Amino acid sequence: MNTKVIRLNDKESVHCQIDSSLSFRPLVAHLKGRLKTEQSLKSEFYRFLLDKIEREDELLVSNINPEELTAYSDTLELIFTILTPLMANSEDLYWALSTPIPDKIFFSTDTFYNFFQDRNPKSKINKKEESLDRQQLRFIYRIILERFYKFSSVLKNEIIYAHSHPETNLTQYYNIHTDTQFVDIKYVGSLPEINYEKLGYHFQEGDELEFLEKTLPLNNFSFEGFTVISLSDITVEHALLGIRNVLVDHNYQKETFNQISQALKTIGGNSKIDFGLMPFLTVNGKLVFDNQEFSDSKLINATREFALAEDVFFAQVDAYKENPRSIFVKRITEDLALKDPFLKVLKQAGISSYSVLPVFNNNELAGIMEVYSKSEYAVDDNLRSKLQPAMPLIGQFFQYSIDEFGTKMDAILKDKFTALQPSVQWKFNEAVWRYIKNNRNKRKTREIETVSFKNMYPLFGAIDIKDSTVERNLALKEDLQLQLNKLLETLKKIKSLVHLELTDKILFDCNEWLTRINSLTSTNEENLLIEFLETQVYPFLLLIKTSHPSKTKVVDLYFESIEKERGLSFKNRRKLEVSMQMINSEINQFLEQAQANLQASYPCYFGKFRTDGVEYDIYIGQELAPDKSFDTLYLKNIRLWQLTSMVEIARITKGLVNEMPRPLLTTQLIFIHSNAIDISFRNDERRFDVEGAYNIRYEVVKKRIDKVLIKNTAERLTQPDKIAMVYFNADEAKEYADYIKFLQDQDLLNDDLEFLELDELQGVAGLKAIRVGVKYVSGND
């Protein structure tokens, strides 16, 4: 243990913001209180510590000098002993005692002392960049509000330290926690009242500390006691959060695989390992592999580089699908390489140890994760245990990649084998004709030209299903509860007819899981439940079925209940999918019919794509119809149409709520962009995309505004029963305000128009929004 004083952030000068004194009197009062109620042997320990403190007069004063506590290291060690788990090893604890306002640390574990001696304060990662003065002021008011006003969640500022591990060079993350239970706060006079409405307003404005300084001056407060500081390693949680953010971003391209691989390295704690991610993509029920975009597999790269026969590769993978399991090769020897063509190409690629882990999503094999290294014995079963918390997230990532691949396949099929929209087909016809003419009687074929349209006015709309991720997780939890209840019923029937001690053990475990599932919050727990079912329950049921044929029906009824298409254990997930399909089907049908009428006024390009809901792009401009003069009135007409159509869509989806097996709500979002942009048809992806750096900014904003928050709040802009319109320029807001006024007069919108400032997004500042409520017809309220 260490009694050297550590001055936190000693490079900064912090003025005294409140009267505070280091004292052990709050601890003494606490020990005396515990002795009145404690009946166990702990009371003897408490009494021993209390007597020791009271014998040392210097420890009972109200303002101890931290530098003088070196002489009382044995007493401090006793305090450490009662405040930490008895079996804890001090070498593993980042733990310390500090002054009431954390400024000077006067006693700490060696681990904690070394950590702070080695770390630069700049390695702190804070949500807000604040001076130390304001950080301490925030700390002081947080405690005051908790103690005197019962505010338990206001002004909490999490501090995270990040540093690079000297051996692995991987970044590790630590969260600092300050325990103030041994700090007494006194106030002279009558405690001021707080106007909570005003306090809330100042939180929104970001000047809450200034408000509190005026309302609750600190000159009448005093702090006495000491704080307990501890650090916890949150490296794994931070890495898992990084993977979750990838899922939220809905970006499943090449750079995403690198991000996930780095997070997995951090979780594994080994920089010498690498990862391959291979979701199982299928075309017509047969596996295909796309290592350019939807996969990142070392095995695929090695088989192509060293020309392994494709039929051998596919045969082995198909066989693996029939019997998925974890495979570990800790050392790829020459003998192993001669016997196995896969190990041969891996060895040729410089790989010395290799593992394959099956990845499941909703109990279905979604792909495999490779773990490999150029070092021997770097991959083992212990590494699999470390990676286990990430496996459900990898399963979700694989499923999203599979869905994205299917979406891309659908889009290409529509573009290649169905007619292009009439508004753009004429230009493709011209390009094809020039392609034919330019390549006549020429030995070298020229590439077909890029089809482009200049000065297009874009319109973007998004209809999203509210809290779709939350709904999916809730449906999963409810289905797991049904599955466990059915399993308990099955096991009880088996127990009544077959005497096996193991039945009681599995029944006990099932009841335990049923309790845990009610408060299921961790994807790791979900994965452990699946592992329990697959490794303990199902083999037991199959054994009962084989050994006791008379129990076959009981076992079969359970397995029928977990069939995805008809089983009881997928009931809620099926209802959710039906509800989502109902919404998307109605929206798609409405948009298909509505755009046909829209094209009659002036030709436009209408591109629709699938998310959890429906998003669409509309482009309109002169180059779409060279023979018809374009006027900005057509743009205003289509903008009014878009706003009106959003009202109709909101009414349609609201009207479906009572028909859905699982009620869902939608949000409606429009992005207003006044400046014309250029678009071109990307032949490689068979879709239109924007051109130029400025125009790309439009795409960036589109992809990020669906989760934007109202400035200085935690409230999402997009809300059910509302239409949100995001814009940059005041002229845009004025134009849409006129449309809203017109639709309010038509009884389509409520009289609740809001003009809102929005939080900055990465790379995007200055966003604003209009939001207005939809007026529903009778029966949709």
PDB file of N, CA and C in Angstrom, residues 61-99:
ATOM      1  N   VAL A  61      -9.441  14.919  14.642  1.00  0.00           N
ATOM      2  CA  VAL A  61      -9.628  16.358  14.403  1.00  0.00           C
ATOM      3  C   VAL A  61     -10.420  16.548  13.113  1.00  0.00           C
ATOM      4  N   SER A  62     -10.880  17.787  12.890  1.00  0.00           N
ATOM      5  CA  SER A  62     -11.775  18.040  11.766  1.00  0.00           C
ATOM      6  C   SER A  62     -11.058  18.480  10.502  1.00  0.00           C
ATOM      7  N   ASN A  63      -9.762  18.748  10.586  1.00  0.00           N
ATOM      8  CA  ASN A  63      -9.063  19.224   9.391  1.00  0.00           C
ATOM      9  C   ASN A  63      -7.659  18.627   9.370  1.00  0.00           C
ATOM     10  N   ILE A  64      -7.553  17.374   8.942  1.00  0.00           N
ATOM     11  CA  ILE A  64      -6.285  16.647   8.943  1.00  0.00           C
ATOM     12  C   ILE A  64      -5.455  17.079   7.744  1.00  0.00           C
ATOM     13  N   ASN A  65      -4.169  17.191   7.944  1.00  0.00           N
ATOM     14  CA  ASN A  65      -3.239  17.457   6.849  1.00  0.00           C
ATOM     15  C   ASN A  65      -2.905  16.129   6.169  1.00  0.00           C
ATOM     16  N   PRO A  66      -3.222  15.949   4.877  1.00  0.00           N
ATOM     17  CA  PRO A  66      -2.982  14.661   4.210  1.00  0.00           C
ATOM     18  C   PRO A  66      -1.537  14.192   4.298  1.00  0.00           C
ATOM     19  N   GLU A  67      -0.566  15.153   4.257  1.00  0.00           N
ATOM     20  CA  GLU A  67       0.845  14.768   4.291  1.00  0.00           C
ATOM     21  C   GLU A  67       1.235  14.121   5.619  1.00  0.00           C
ATOM     22  N   GLU A  68       0.444  14.366   6.677  1.00  0.00           N
ATOM     23  CA  GLU A  68       0.796  13.836   8.008  1.00  0.00           C
ATOM     24  C   GLU A  68       0.257  12.431   8.254  1.00  0.00           C
ATOM     25  N   LEU A  69      -0.513  11.888   7.313  1.00  0.00           N
ATOM     26  CA  LEU A  69      -1.135  10.577   7.522  1.00  0.00           C
ATOM     27  C   LEU A  69      -0.197   9.409   7.261  1.00  0.00           C
ATOM     28  N   THR A  70       1.026   9.711   6.805  1.00  0.00           N
ATOM     29  CA  THR A  70       2.011   8.639   6.584  1.00  0.00           C
ATOM     30  C   THR A  70       2.257   7.853   7.861  1.00  0.00           C
ATOM     31  N   ALA A  71       2.180   8.520   8.979  1.00  0.00           N
ATOM     32  CA  ALA A  71       2.457   7.865  10.260  1.00  0.00           C
ATOM     33  C   ALA A  71       1.351   6.906  10.677  1.00  0.00           C
ATOM     34  N   TYR A  72       0.225   6.917   9.988  1.00  0.00           N
ATOM     35  CA  TYR A  72      -0.915   6.089  10.395  1.00  0.00           C
ATOM     36  C   TYR A  72      -1.273   5.063   9.316  1.00  0.00           C
ATOM     37  N   SER A  73      -0.252   4.566   8.666  1.00  0.00           N
ATOM     38  CA  SER A  73      -0.493   3.641   7.557  1.00  0.00           C
ATOM     39  C   SER A  73      -1.193   2.365   8.009  1.00  0.00           C
ATOM     40  N   ASP A  74      -0.906   1.891   9.227  1.00  0.00           N
ATOM     41  CA  ASP A  74      -1.562   0.667   9.696  1.00  0.00           C
ATOM     42  C   ASP A  74      -3.061   0.882   9.881  1.00  0.00           C
ATOM     43  N   THR A  75      -3.462   2.059  10.357  1.00  0.00           N
ATOM     44  CA  THR A  75      -4.891   2.364  10.511  1.00  0.00           C
ATOM     45  C   THR A  75      -5.551   2.482   9.139  1.00  0.00           C
ATOM     46  N   LEU A  76      -4.865   3.120   8.209  1.00  0.00           N
ATOM     47  CA  LEU A  76      -5.404   3.262   6.860  1.00  0.00           C
ATOM     48  C   LEU A  76      -5.577   1.900   6.195  1.00  0.00           C
ATOM     49  N   GLU A  77      -4.650   0.991   6.487  1.00  0.00           N
ATOM     50  CA  GLU A  77      -4.779  -0.356   5.919  1.00  0.00           C
ATOM     51  C   GLU A  77      -5.988  -1.075   6.491  1.00  0.00           C
ATOM     52  N   LEU A  78      -6.276  -0.829   7.774  1.00  0.00           N
ATOM     53  CA  LEU A  78      -7.483  -1.420   8.369  1.00  0.00           C
ATOM     54  C   LEU A  78      -8.743  -0.854   7.702  1.00  0.00           C
ATOM     55  N   ILE A  79      -8.731   0.452   7.436  1.00  0.00           N
ATOM     56  CA  ILE A  79      -9.866   1.061   6.731  1.00  0.00           C
ATOM     57  C   ILE A  79     -10.019   0.434   5.359  1.00  0.00           C
ATOM     58  N   PHE A  80      -8.883   0.247   4.672  1.00  0.00           N
ATOM     59  CA  PHE A  80      -8.911  -0.418   3.366  1.00  0.00           C
ATOM     60  C   PHE A  80      -9.547  -1.803   3.481  1.00  0.00           C
ATOM     61  N   THR A  81      -9.228  -2.509   4.530  1.00  0.00           N
ATOM     62  CA  THR A  81      -9.707  -3.888   4.696  1.00  0.00           C
ATOM     63  C   THR A  81     -11.222  -3.943   4.858  1.00  0.00           C
ATOM     64  N   ILE A  82     -11.799  -2.974   5.618  1.00  0.00           N
ATOM     65  CA  ILE A  82     -13.250  -3.044   5.822  1.00  0.00           C
ATOM     66  C   ILE A  82     -14.037  -2.505   4.632  1.00  0.00           C
ATOM     67  N   LEU A  83     -13.381  -1.705   3.792  1.00  0.00           N
ATOM     68  CA  LEU A  83     -14.099  -1.094   2.672  1.00  0.00           C
ATOM     69  C   LEU A  83     -13.917  -1.853   1.369  1.00  0.00           C
ATOM     70  N   THR A  84     -13.155  -2.927   1.366  1.00  0.00           N
ATOM     71  CA  THR A  84     -12.947  -3.729   0.162  1.00  0.00           C
ATOM     72  C   THR A  84     -13.279  -5.179   0.463  1.00  0.00           C
ATOM     73  N   PRO A  85     -13.593  -5.978  -0.564  1.00  0.00           N
ATOM     74  CA  PRO A  85     -13.887  -7.399  -0.327  1.00  0.00           C
ATOM     75  C   PRO A  85     -12.724  -8.083   0.380  1.00  0.00           C
ATOM     76  N   LEU A  86     -13.060  -8.938   1.330  1.00  0.00           N
ATOM     77  CA  LEU A  86     -12.054  -9.559   2.185  1.00  0.00           C
ATOM     78  C   LEU A  86     -11.017 -10.344   1.380  1.00  0.00           C
ATOM     79  N   MET A  87     -11.469 -11.050   0.347  1.00  0.00           N
ATOM     80  CA  MET A  87     -10.569 -11.905  -0.424  1.00  0.00           C
ATOM     81  C   MET A  87      -9.897 -11.172  -1.581  1.00  0.00           C
ATOM     82  N   ALA A  88     -10.166  -9.871  -1.730  1.00  0.00           N
ATOM     83  CA  ALA A  88      -9.595  -9.124  -2.855  1.00  0.00           C
ATOM     84  C   ALA A  88      -8.094  -8.963  -2.676  1.00  0.00           C
ATOM     85  N   ASN A  89      -7.376  -9.069  -3.768  1.00  0.00           N
ATOM     86  CA  ASN A  89      -5.925  -8.883  -3.778  1.00  0.00           C
ATOM     87  C   ASN A  89      -5.641  -7.415  -4.082  1.00  0.00           C
ATOM     88  N   SER A  90      -4.928  -6.747  -3.185  1.00  0.00           N
ATOM     89  CA  SER A  90      -4.678  -5.314  -3.378  1.00  0.00           C
ATOM     90  C   SER A  90      -3.925  -5.034  -4.669  1.00  0.00           C
ATOM     91  N   GLU A  91      -3.173  -6.034  -5.152  1.00  0.00           N
ATOM     92  CA  GLU A  91      -2.437  -5.841  -6.406  1.00  0.00           C
ATOM     93  C   GLU A  91      -3.367  -5.751  -7.612  1.00  0.00           C
ATOM     94  N   ASP A  92      -4.606  -6.198  -7.441  1.00  0.00           N
ATOM     95  CA  ASP A  92      -5.565  -6.158  -8.542  1.00  0.00           C
ATOM     96  C   ASP A  92      -6.525  -4.978  -8.448  1.00  0.00           C
ATOM     97  N   LEU A  93      -6.445  -4.224  -7.341  1.00  0.00           N
ATOM     98  CA  LEU A  93      -7.421  -3.163  -7.112  1.00  0.00           C
ATOM     99  C   LEU A  93      -6.833  -1.791  -7.426  1.00  0.00           C
ATOM    100  N   TYR A  94      -7.606  -1.017  -8.190  1.00  0.00           N
ATOM    101  CA  TYR A  94      -7.289   0.394  -8.380  1.00  0.00           C
ATOM    102  C   TYR A  94      -8.149   1.155  -7.352  1.00  0.00           C
ATOM    103  N   TRP A  95      -7.587   1.421  -6.181  1.00  0.00           N
ATOM    104  CA  TRP A  95      -8.383   1.892  -5.032  1.00  0.00           C
ATOM    105  C   TRP A  95      -7.587   2.934  -4.264  1.00  0.00           C
ATOM    106  N   ALA A  96      -8.304   3.984  -3.780  1.00  0.00           N
ATOM    107  CA  ALA A  96      -7.590   5.036  -3.068  1.00  0.00           C
ATOM    108  C   ALA A  96      -8.538   5.807  -2.166  1.00  0.00           C
ATOM    109  N   LEU A  97      -7.951   6.535  -1.175  1.00  0.00           N
ATOM    110  CA  LEU A  97      -8.672   7.460  -0.317  1.00  0.00           C
ATOM    111  C   LEU A  97      -8.227   8.881  -0.661  1.00  0.00           C
ATOM    112  N   SER A  98      -9.201   9.785  -0.688  1.00  0.00           N
ATOM    113  CA  SER A  98      -8.912  11.156  -1.102  1.00  0.00           C
ATOM    114  C   SER A  98      -9.607  12.142  -0.181  1.00  0.00           C
ATOM    115  N   THR A  99      -9.250  13.408  -0.330  1.00  0.00           N
ATOM    116  CA  THR A  99      -9.922  14.485   0.370  1.00  0.00           C
ATOM    117  C   THR A  99     -11.387  14.555  -0.059  1.00  0.00           C
TER     118      THR A  99
END
